[in-house]
Amino acid sequence: MAKTLFDKIWEKHIVKEIEGGPSVLYIDTHFIHEVTSPQAFKGLEKRGLPLFRPKQIVATADHNVPTLHQELPIKEELSRIQVQTLKDNCEKFGVELYGLGHPYQGIVHVIGPELGVTQPGSTYVCGDSHTSTHGAFGSIAFGIGTSEVEMVMATQCLLQSHPKLMRISVDGELHKGVTSKDIVLYVIAQISASGATGYAVEFAGSAIRSLSMEARMTICNMSIEMGARCGMIAPDEITFDYIKGREFAPKGEEWEKKLAFWKTLYSDDEATFDKEYHFKAEDIEPMITYGTNPGMGIGVSGQVPEFSTIDERDKPSFEKSIHYMGLHAGEKIKGHKVDYVFIGSCTNSRIEDLRQVAAFVKGKKKSDDVTVWIVPGSKQVEAQAKEEGIDKIFEEAGFQLRQPGCSACLGMNEDKIPAGKYCISTSNRNFEGRQGPNARTMLASPLTAAAAAITGVISDVRELF
Amino acid sequence: MGIIVNLEEDKKKAGAAKFQSERKIIQSAAVPIELENIDTDQIIPARFLKATTREGFGKNLFRDWRYENDDETKPVKDFALNNKIYSGKILVAGKNFGCGSSREHAAWAIKDYGFDAVVSSFFADIFKNNALNNFLLPVQVSEDFLQKLFDAIHKDTNAAIEINLEEQYIKIVATGDQESFDINQYKKTCLLNGFDDIDYLLNMREEIEAFEKNKV
């Protein structure tokens, strides 16, 4: 019988099906960080339980860490305690921690793939909704709450209902200056921030296939922003080439065995989905969000929707949203002032993102009125950027290259955008207050963010090459 | 208003460091937040996620909608949680409630504040699971019924809403308007009996070990 990519992996991980209920799903690897794990460890302690499979846990500190002077003790007391608690728990329970100071430290969804931990055909969870990132390798990967973190710690399993299945195909060739971030912002704008809720989404089509692994990760990363349980892309030669030789990638005979299995991971021709969408790559222009959910995106040449085009029921939310953003219905977005540019987060902080930005800004200077923060996704990305001289390019442009962490994506550390200020951000969420109380976030690709850094206003990067 | 019928707290479950409530029927007035896409960053902003315990999040529920400039002496008067005409154990909100971050702190905050159920026309997946794992009942209704609920609350801010988990319906007591809601039968059993998933999974460890041995 024809099967989807999702079902091929799902079926291999079902320990047991409960009649009329969810299935017991086996989790291959569990990523943990300092924010959503302490209560779970505490829960285990209260129950007097050890970790069931400590070797299948990968731990790092990312959400709370400062991005300057990581060699010094963390100033903010609660952050320091939380990061220390993770360290203590990892020691006590026997988990390998890539904490501050470790050459592998970084954003959990950046380090998993770069270490070769993330592989096709496996299941991954983390107490973080952007776990969907790992689906770019053709795996099932999704975010969970802390109670579920505790369940996986105790049993390496979760109770999960089979989601509905959706396929989103993007075919054709992207215009110059249009990136995978624009693809995903476009798709979310088309189907809405809840358009894929209840579904596992497979991204397919020639435009997706032609993307690098890092670009694919950006798309799967933001599948949660359309509500999806997870996002995934069938693995291919691009995937295998990316994994080969990485620290925890299979080696020798094991590699051949795994590769043979990975090559079976695609949706069969006759496989059916509960819902399908088709988009054309040619229709996509550089995107930017104007509102307070990731579905409120438009092309940079576009305008904030007119009030009359908004559905009656949606009007109060729309009005609140553009009021928060200090924008007007019908206003053109291009040329709007920008105060901060943040290039980072699990969506866009990988070496390719930094390379792309560096290639664009080389020889240019940032606008005097804009503060630019570049926060690499990991110590390895940071080291690579320095090796390639990218740090020098940023320095000359007036961009500040900081140290790895989640940073201004959610402003849990000191990296907050001041109230009322506009930030073009390569992160994933433009929610009210996400980057700091009353901060105004506009989501865009690294290229569009870099263009704004240079001009000081929202710009069409295609006019600046 | 705010009466919970049939509430039995089971504090005796051996080994479980929690106490669970058996809730068959919740009858209460409701607090309306007539907005869509309420994300978990609004429910509990990230700066409050630095705690290492599960307790005490209620005081920061909807923090940035509740207070001007983060100042507790300046409550935003129009916001439903600050408006004394609203009370009760049921939160009613627009579609796509709980979208965004997976932070279970959102469910903890709502529960800790004193709500036992959230009613919306659509819930984000992770939030729904987190709510169920904390014995906070997510009740998904049609857009039309949601509108009826808002209308009923506007007409009478004390309007009693009845949620019957056993029979799976939600009713506006004054008008008798009611709608049935879906819930996974396994989760329903858990809620009615105060079981949680971890108890179930812990009993399966032998099967899990056997599965691991056969796994390719």
XYZ file of C-alpha atoms in Angstrom:
681
model
C 0.000 0.000 0.000
C 1.209 3.480 -0.871
C 2.484 5.369 2.146
C 3.396 8.909 3.015
C 6.815 9.863 4.320
C 5.185 10.630 7.654
C 3.570 7.220 7.986
C 6.720 5.344 7.022
C 8.442 6.903 10.041
C 5.428 6.946 12.356
C 4.730 3.214 11.932
C 8.327 2.320 12.778
C 8.003 4.157 16.083
C 4.708 2.885 17.401
C 5.222 0.784 20.510
C 1.514 0.228 20.987
C -1.805 1.539 19.778
C -4.468 2.241 22.360
C -7.989 1.533 21.223
C -9.951 4.756 20.821
C -6.997 6.734 22.040
C -3.525 7.896 21.153
C -0.553 5.697 20.264
C 2.558 5.131 22.298
C 5.247 6.769 20.157
C 8.920 5.997 20.691
C 11.261 8.987 20.710
C 14.788 8.448 19.398
C 16.356 11.664 20.614
C 15.256 14.193 23.194
C 16.758 17.680 23.122
C 16.595 19.648 26.355
C 17.463 23.191 27.422
C 17.367 25.218 30.610
C 13.866 26.717 30.394
C 11.494 23.806 29.947
C 13.445 21.047 31.726
C 13.817 22.004 35.424
C 10.239 21.145 36.405
C 10.528 17.852 34.522
C 13.707 16.855 36.351
C 11.997 17.830 39.578
C 9.060 15.612 38.658
C 11.375 12.654 38.104
C 13.007 13.238 41.463
C 9.668 13.338 43.214
C 8.756 10.038 41.650
C 12.180 8.622 42.511
C 12.862 7.750 38.882
C 16.126 7.778 36.929
C 16.291 8.941 33.320
C 15.207 5.977 31.214
C 17.731 6.581 28.388
C 20.185 9.328 29.352
C 22.307 8.665 26.237
C 19.389 9.663 24.038
C 19.271 13.159 25.494
C 21.180 16.118 24.076
C 21.366 19.158 26.350
C 22.426 22.738 25.795
C 21.887 26.183 27.326
C 20.464 28.647 24.829
C 17.283 30.544 25.785
C 18.633 32.515 28.728
C 22.294 32.950 27.967
C 23.872 36.367 27.442
C 25.330 36.999 24.007
C 28.192 39.147 25.268
C 30.862 38.038 27.741
C 29.744 34.452 28.059
C 32.991 33.769 29.886
C 31.702 35.761 32.888
C 29.030 34.618 35.354
C 25.518 35.429 34.113
C 24.487 38.738 35.660
C 20.758 38.215 35.795
C 20.111 36.092 38.857
C 17.145 34.023 37.689
C 18.822 33.252 34.374
C 21.990 32.232 36.192
C 20.033 29.929 38.491
C 18.193 28.342 35.587
C 21.368 27.689 33.603
C 23.065 26.331 36.740
C 20.049 24.111 37.463
C 20.422 22.544 34.017
C 24.093 21.904 34.710
C 23.340 20.353 38.101
C 20.576 18.184 36.670
C 22.736 16.970 33.799
C 25.485 15.997 36.233
C 23.088 14.298 38.614
C 21.206 12.392 35.921
C 24.163 11.600 33.638
C 23.356 13.711 30.595
C 26.025 15.150 28.318
C 25.650 18.931 28.361
C 26.895 21.328 25.718
C 26.701 24.250 28.080
C 28.229 27.697 28.065
C 31.899 27.531 27.177
C 31.565 24.205 25.351
C 32.596 24.347 21.669
C 29.267 22.691 20.710
C 27.020 25.078 22.671
C 24.332 26.860 20.710
C 20.651 27.033 19.912
C 19.294 23.533 20.322
C 17.849 23.423 16.785
C 21.097 24.600 15.289
C 23.411 22.214 17.123
C 21.344 19.037 16.556
C 21.754 19.164 12.781
C 25.304 20.528 12.780
C 26.496 17.715 15.066
C 24.868 15.080 12.882
C 22.475 14.103 15.684
C 19.507 14.900 13.452
C 19.025 12.146 10.898
C 16.295 10.976 8.528
C 13.669 8.484 9.659
C 13.965 9.260 13.367
C 11.750 10.898 15.972
C 12.826 14.015 17.887
C 11.168 16.059 20.585
C 12.133 19.047 22.681
C 10.329 21.357 25.053
C 10.388 23.993 22.356
C 7.921 24.466 19.525
C 10.622 25.034 16.910
C 11.694 21.411 17.199
C 9.891 21.139 13.858
C 13.219 22.366 12.388
C 14.650 18.835 12.496
C 11.917 17.621 10.129
C 13.973 19.115 7.288
C 15.964 15.865 7.374
C 12.910 13.683 6.781
C 12.189 12.954 10.406
C 9.243 13.449 12.740
C 10.155 16.264 15.101
C 7.873 18.329 17.273
C 7.689 20.544 20.319
C 6.244 19.361 23.624
C 5.302 20.781 27.013
C 7.175 20.142 30.225
C 4.854 17.336 31.418
C 5.686 15.568 28.165
C 9.391 16.291 28.674
C 9.051 14.391 31.944
C 7.278 11.504 30.204
C 10.056 11.168 27.637
C 12.670 11.388 30.376
C 10.909 8.597 32.270
C 9.993 6.282 29.389
C 11.426 7.588 26.075
C 7.813 7.575 24.872
C 4.856 9.881 24.425
C 1.163 9.334 23.896
C 0.364 10.854 20.528
C -2.615 10.845 18.225
C -1.927 10.387 14.527
C -2.220 13.873 12.996
C -3.941 14.620 9.724
C -1.528 14.889 6.820
C -0.968 17.891 4.576
C 1.357 18.404 1.636
C 2.447 21.863 0.578
C 4.141 21.904 -2.817
C 6.134 24.850 -4.075
C 7.247 24.494 -7.667
C 9.284 26.634 -9.990
C 12.252 28.915 -9.537
C 12.679 31.623 -6.945
C 13.486 35.149 -8.047
C 16.843 36.561 -7.065
C 16.760 37.945 -3.526
C 13.934 35.586 -2.532
C 14.915 32.958 0.027
C 13.408 30.029 1.889
C 12.340 32.440 4.649
C 10.248 34.271 2.081
C 8.722 30.970 0.934
C 7.587 30.082 4.414
C 6.338 33.589 5.272
C 4.420 33.555 1.990
C 2.847 30.175 2.691
C 1.800 31.222 6.208
C 0.315 34.455 4.845
C -1.686 32.360 2.378
C -2.997 29.684 4.726
C -2.937 31.698 8.014
C -1.272 31.168 11.383
C -3.676 28.310 12.123
C -3.924 26.912 8.590
C -2.058 23.714 9.387
C -3.164 23.140 12.980
C -3.798 19.435 13.531
C -1.649 18.467 10.554
C 1.798 17.116 9.938
C 3.017 19.008 6.886
C 5.287 17.654 4.183
C 6.920 20.327 2.026
C 7.551 19.206 -1.521
C 7.993 20.491 -5.066
C 10.935 21.569 -7.178
C 11.511 24.855 -5.339
C 11.873 22.967 -2.040
C 14.050 20.236 -3.528
C 16.507 22.800 -4.862
C 17.103 24.298 -1.398
C 20.158 23.603 0.742
C 19.686 21.811 4.079
C 19.974 25.043 6.020
C 17.333 26.697 3.851
C 15.073 23.659 4.316
C 15.501 23.943 8.086
C 14.188 27.520 7.940
C 10.992 26.275 6.303
C 10.381 23.365 8.679
C 11.303 25.600 11.619
C 8.376 27.886 10.854
C 5.853 25.126 10.162
C 4.706 25.627 13.770
C 3.821 29.214 12.803
C 1.097 27.831 10.546
C 0.028 25.661 13.468
C 1.492 22.400 12.147
C 2.328 19.576 14.532
C 5.503 19.121 12.539
C 7.006 19.942 9.173
C 9.104 17.607 7.074
C 10.952 17.269 3.780
C 11.896 13.948 2.191
C 15.640 13.341 2.440
C 17.732 13.264 -0.736
C 21.368 13.553 -1.832
C 21.496 17.101 -0.438
C 20.476 15.696 2.966
C 22.925 12.783 2.866
C 25.821 15.029 1.782
C 25.054 17.404 4.647
C 25.061 14.644 7.283
C 28.083 12.685 6.054
C 31.174 13.122 8.209
C 29.491 15.060 11.012
C 30.397 14.224 14.610
C 27.501 11.882 15.390
C 26.712 10.772 11.842
C 26.904 7.030 11.239
C 30.267 5.859 9.912
C 31.524 2.989 7.720
C 29.190 0.009 7.445
C 26.659 1.677 9.694
C 26.513 4.598 7.245
C 25.755 2.274 4.314
C 23.040 0.518 6.290
C 21.438 3.781 7.357
C 21.719 5.274 3.883
C 19.865 2.337 2.366
C 17.027 2.946 4.843
C 17.034 6.709 4.356
C 16.628 6.251 0.615
C 13.247 4.595 1.226
C 11.942 7.702 2.971
C 9.664 9.557 0.589
C 5.931 9.710 0.010
C 4.939 7.075 -2.531
C 3.399 8.355 -5.773
C -0.021 7.011 -4.883
C 0.060 8.177 -1.273
C -2.781 10.490 -0.309
C -2.950 13.496 1.988
C -5.897 14.951 3.868
C -5.126 18.330 2.372
C -2.861 19.643 -0.391
C -1.726 23.120 -1.361
C 0.234 24.160 -4.445
C 2.171 27.387 -4.760
C 4.386 28.841 -7.482
C 7.864 30.020 -6.528
C 7.611 32.793 -9.145
C 4.724 34.404 -7.217
C 6.868 34.977 -4.141
C 8.650 38.251 -3.474
C 10.734 39.220 -0.433
C 8.271 39.103 2.461
C 7.792 41.131 5.603
C 5.211 41.007 8.387
C 3.198 44.052 9.384
C 1.148 42.572 12.246
C 1.427 40.525 15.399
C 1.187 36.983 14.145
C 3.358 35.349 11.491
C 0.380 35.002 9.145
C 0.249 38.786 8.777
C 2.847 38.951 6.025
C 3.022 40.854 2.730
C 5.498 41.333 -0.083
C 7.866 44.269 0.540
C 6.270 46.153 -2.344
C 2.839 45.696 -0.777
C 0.716 47.527 1.724
C -0.985 46.812 5.026
C -4.444 45.453 4.093
C -7.356 47.877 3.898
C -9.802 47.588 6.786
C -12.606 46.765 4.344
C -10.824 43.589 3.204
C -10.813 42.087 6.715
C -13.454 39.566 7.705
C -15.954 40.982 10.225
C -14.942 38.541 12.985
C -11.251 39.253 12.471
C -11.584 43.033 12.675
C -11.004 43.514 16.444
C -7.807 41.440 16.337
C -6.613 43.163 13.149
C -7.250 46.599 14.602
C -5.478 45.766 17.870
C -2.579 44.357 15.920
C -1.881 47.290 13.602
C -2.472 49.733 16.450
C 0.208 47.894 18.436
C 2.517 48.096 15.433
C 1.853 51.807 14.959
C 0.755 51.208 11.368
C -2.339 52.194 9.394
C -4.584 50.082 7.208
C -3.616 50.575 3.571
C -0.171 51.991 4.394
C 2.729 51.071 2.086
C 5.337 49.120 4.012
C 8.417 49.996 1.949
C 10.276 53.012 3.291
C 9.007 52.555 6.858
C 11.610 53.447 9.470
C 13.607 50.721 11.233
C 15.442 51.041 14.577
C 16.911 47.591 15.145
C 17.971 44.697 12.972
C 18.273 41.271 14.552
C 19.819 38.486 12.513
C 19.711 35.292 14.511
C 17.406 32.632 16.089
C 16.809 28.973 15.269
C 15.187 30.167 12.034
C 18.094 32.075 10.482
C 21.393 32.003 12.356
C 23.314 29.353 10.472
C 26.500 29.851 8.525
C 24.710 30.190 5.174
C 22.566 32.978 6.612
C 25.660 34.792 7.817
C 27.455 34.206 4.502
C 24.486 35.546 2.573
C 24.332 38.677 4.732
C 28.110 39.165 4.530
C 28.124 38.862 0.728
C 25.413 41.525 0.541
C 26.871 44.016 3.036
C 30.512 43.698 2.024
C 31.789 47.221 1.441
C 28.547 48.805 2.702
C 27.896 50.624 5.977
C 24.867 50.412 8.185
C 22.559 53.372 8.554
C 23.535 55.534 11.544
C 20.070 55.235 13.090
C 19.998 51.449 13.171
C 21.424 49.061 15.765
C 22.402 45.752 14.194
C 22.860 42.552 16.182
C 24.101 39.391 14.532
C 23.753 36.418 16.841
C 25.215 33.177 15.476
C 23.283 29.992 16.164
C 26.170 28.130 17.747
C 29.808 28.242 18.764
C 30.593 26.301 15.603
C 28.799 28.858 13.422
C 30.627 31.642 15.248
C 34.002 29.945 14.735
C 33.272 29.284 11.066
C 32.245 32.908 10.500
C 35.518 34.066 12.014
C 37.509 31.591 9.972
C 35.941 32.938 6.790
C 36.543 36.565 7.764
C 32.808 37.254 7.952
C 33.322 38.879 11.354
C 35.530 41.523 9.700
C 32.902 42.295 7.074
C 30.314 42.782 9.810
C 32.637 44.948 11.820
C 33.327 47.200 8.841
C 29.609 47.484 8.176
C 28.974 48.456 11.794
C 27.148 45.206 12.618
C 27.793 43.706 16.019
C 28.620 39.988 15.969
C 27.624 38.584 19.344
C 27.840 35.131 20.964
C 25.426 32.238 20.395
C 21.979 31.962 21.960
C 18.284 32.551 21.357
C 18.830 36.220 22.189
C 16.368 38.825 20.906
C 14.092 36.220 19.331
C 12.306 36.050 22.656
C 14.270 38.477 24.812
C 14.736 36.186 27.786
C 18.245 37.522 28.228
C 19.261 41.199 28.097
C 18.857 41.394 24.308
C 15.538 43.209 24.266
C 14.138 45.682 21.780
C 13.003 48.862 23.585
C 9.303 49.738 23.756
C 7.888 51.275 20.603
C 10.975 50.562 18.489
C 10.813 48.727 15.169
C 12.948 45.647 14.726
C 13.391 43.785 11.471
C 14.032 40.320 12.748
C 15.012 37.072 11.067
C 13.347 35.165 13.896
C 10.000 33.406 13.778
C 7.482 35.326 15.888
C 6.179 38.860 15.739
C 3.837 38.470 18.721
C 3.197 41.477 20.934
C 6.055 41.920 23.363
C 7.962 38.959 21.980
C 11.233 40.892 21.691
C 10.575 43.010 24.778
C 7.507 44.767 26.240
C 5.888 46.894 23.494
C 8.650 46.116 20.992
C 7.484 46.046 17.358
C 8.755 43.090 15.376
C 8.725 42.703 11.612
C 9.772 39.267 10.394
C 11.869 38.981 7.259
C 14.697 37.051 5.622
C 18.345 37.746 6.493
C 18.720 39.542 3.138
C 15.727 41.817 3.708
C 16.949 42.464 7.259
C 20.428 43.331 5.956
C 18.931 45.672 3.348
C 17.065 47.544 6.104
C 20.260 47.724 8.152
C 21.981 49.550 5.312
C 19.164 51.899 4.317
C 17.546 52.425 7.719
C 14.125 51.754 6.229
C 12.226 48.727 4.952
C 13.703 48.112 1.531
C 13.411 45.778 -1.421
C 16.727 43.959 -1.430
C 16.357 43.292 -5.156
C 16.879 46.983 -5.844
C 20.129 47.017 -3.874
C 22.174 44.220 -5.396
C -21.019 32.281 40.604
C -18.074 29.969 40.293
C -19.441 26.730 41.656
C -17.834 23.480 40.786
C -20.168 20.591 41.191
C -18.845 17.135 41.839
C -15.336 18.225 42.615
C -13.429 15.526 44.394
C -9.807 15.983 45.106
C -7.811 12.833 45.057
C -4.741 13.621 47.052
C -3.977 10.081 48.008
C -2.626 8.593 44.805
C 0.516 6.774 45.838
C 3.734 8.191 44.488
C 2.055 11.011 42.618
C 3.307 14.352 43.794
C 0.208 16.128 42.622
C -3.392 16.155 43.479
C -5.944 15.839 40.815
C -9.503 16.898 40.639
C -12.283 14.826 39.307
C -14.417 17.210 37.384
C -17.535 16.018 35.725
C -19.355 19.322 35.614
C -18.068 22.861 35.767
C -20.751 25.478 36.227
C -19.641 29.053 36.433
C -19.757 32.529 34.971
C -17.135 33.145 32.307
C -14.463 35.697 31.491
C -14.467 36.743 27.814
C -11.422 37.771 25.784
C -12.800 38.446 22.347
C -9.562 38.216 20.399
C -8.199 35.676 17.945
C -4.766 34.081 17.799
C -4.007 34.614 21.476
C -0.471 33.276 21.654
C 1.334 31.829 24.644
C 3.665 34.852 24.760
C 0.591 36.921 25.724
C -0.646 34.304 28.165
C 2.717 34.287 29.940
C 5.546 36.467 28.577
C 8.967 34.844 28.194
C 10.560 36.879 30.953
C 8.483 34.910 33.477
C 9.784 31.548 32.310
C 12.869 31.685 34.476
C 11.288 29.835 37.369
C 12.330 26.290 38.124
C 9.002 25.336 39.705
C 5.467 25.024 38.349
C 3.802 27.291 40.882
C 2.855 30.947 41.023
C 2.422 31.782 37.339
C -1.177 32.989 37.765
C -0.189 36.423 38.971
C 1.551 37.056 35.656
C -1.202 35.632 33.459
C -1.691 38.027 30.499
C 0.778 40.299 32.259
C 1.300 42.786 29.422
C -2.409 43.072 28.647
C -3.232 43.455 32.325
C -0.853 46.235 33.319
C 0.397 49.386 31.657
C 4.169 49.368 31.226
C 4.539 46.316 33.432
C 3.323 48.376 36.417
C 1.023 46.486 38.803
C -0.310 49.758 40.179
C -1.641 50.605 36.704
C -4.084 47.907 35.660
C -5.539 48.273 32.160
C -9.169 48.900 33.116
C -10.786 47.512 29.982
C -8.962 44.216 30.097
C -11.328 41.414 31.093
C -9.221 40.089 33.994
C -9.217 43.568 35.566
C -12.877 44.228 34.942
C -14.733 43.273 38.105
C -17.961 42.584 36.249
C -16.373 39.376 34.980
C -15.607 36.367 37.119
C -15.647 32.608 37.022
C -13.753 29.456 36.300
C -14.196 29.533 32.528
C -12.153 31.581 30.063
C -13.795 32.191 26.672
C -11.560 33.379 23.824
C -11.384 33.740 20.048
C -10.082 31.149 17.608
C -6.565 29.685 17.540
C -6.090 30.062 21.269
C -2.658 29.118 22.637
C -0.696 29.343 19.405
C 3.046 29.848 19.392
C 5.533 28.663 21.960
C 5.212 25.219 23.557
C 5.667 26.666 27.051
C 3.511 24.681 29.455
C 3.799 27.721 31.721
C 0.811 29.081 29.737
C -1.420 26.263 30.956
C 0.068 26.543 34.462
C -0.671 30.276 34.539
C -4.292 29.890 33.442
C -4.880 27.084 35.927
C -3.062 28.876 38.743
C -5.134 32.000 38.137
C -8.212 29.909 38.837
C -9.633 28.783 35.518
C -10.718 25.179 35.060
C -11.717 25.374 31.412
C -10.908 27.402 28.301
C -13.499 27.665 25.541
C -12.527 28.644 22.003
C -13.493 27.777 18.437
C -9.984 26.472 17.786
C -6.957 25.501 19.869
C -3.310 25.217 18.937
C -2.130 21.604 19.263
C 0.641 21.904 21.817
C -1.400 24.142 24.088
C -4.280 21.682 23.998
C -2.005 18.841 25.137
C -0.441 21.000 27.823
C -3.874 21.995 29.097
C -5.063 18.395 29.262
C -1.892 17.359 31.070
C -2.743 19.936 33.728
C -6.412 19.084 34.112
C -7.387 22.331 32.413
C -10.220 21.433 30.057
C -10.014 22.855 26.510
C -13.528 22.985 25.061
C -13.690 23.506 21.308
C -16.996 24.906 20.040
C -18.276 26.133 16.663
C -17.783 29.778 15.630
C -21.531 30.268 15.997
C -21.696 28.855 19.484
C -18.667 30.899 20.483
C -20.532 34.005 19.334
C -23.572 32.907 21.353
C -21.346 32.587 24.410
C -19.926 36.086 23.930
C -23.452 37.439 23.385
C -24.733 35.718 26.526
C -21.857 37.116 28.614
C -22.410 40.631 27.208
C -26.094 40.411 28.066
C -25.436 39.184 31.587
C -21.889 39.125 32.855
C -22.952 36.595 35.472
C -24.485 34.260 32.898
C -23.883 30.708 34.020
C -22.125 28.395 31.599
C -22.229 24.675 32.239
C -19.580 22.326 30.919
C -20.353 18.655 31.349
C -17.302 16.540 30.636
C -18.982 13.199 31.184
C -21.734 13.979 28.685
C -19.508 16.209 26.538
C -21.685 19.266 26.192
C -21.464 22.958 26.970
C -24.640 24.883 27.811
C -25.678 28.474 28.348
C -27.863 27.852 31.367
C -30.239 30.821 30.938
C -31.150 30.104 27.324
C -30.654 26.366 27.316
C -28.518 26.725 24.176
C -26.052 23.883 24.087
C -23.498 22.218 21.886
C -21.611 18.963 22.201
C -17.820 18.942 22.112
C -15.231 16.354 21.176
C -12.572 15.001 23.425
C -10.239 12.078 22.971
C -11.810 9.223 24.946
C -8.520 8.259 26.535
C -7.970 11.835 27.715
C -11.529 12.005 28.983
C -10.940 8.925 31.120
C -7.734 10.484 32.411
C -9.487 13.722 33.330
C -12.420 12.008 34.976
C -10.184 9.748 37.029
C -7.223 12.010 37.681
C -4.808 9.794 35.737
C -1.963 11.236 33.764
C 0.001 9.893 30.804
C 3.130 9.250 32.779
C 1.387 6.702 35.010
C 0.244 4.879 31.902
C 3.664 4.977 30.251
C 5.504 3.879 33.382
C 3.405 0.740 33.436
C 4.562 0.018 29.896
C 8.282 0.024 30.461
C 8.707 -3.674 29.706
C 6.919 -3.313 26.402
C 9.046 -0.280 25.604
C 12.219 -2.238 26.323
C 11.016 -5.076 24.109
C 10.272 -2.559 21.356
C 13.798 -1.151 21.624
C 15.313 -4.632 21.206
C 13.419 -5.217 17.979
C 13.955 -1.765 16.581
C 16.091 -1.535 13.467
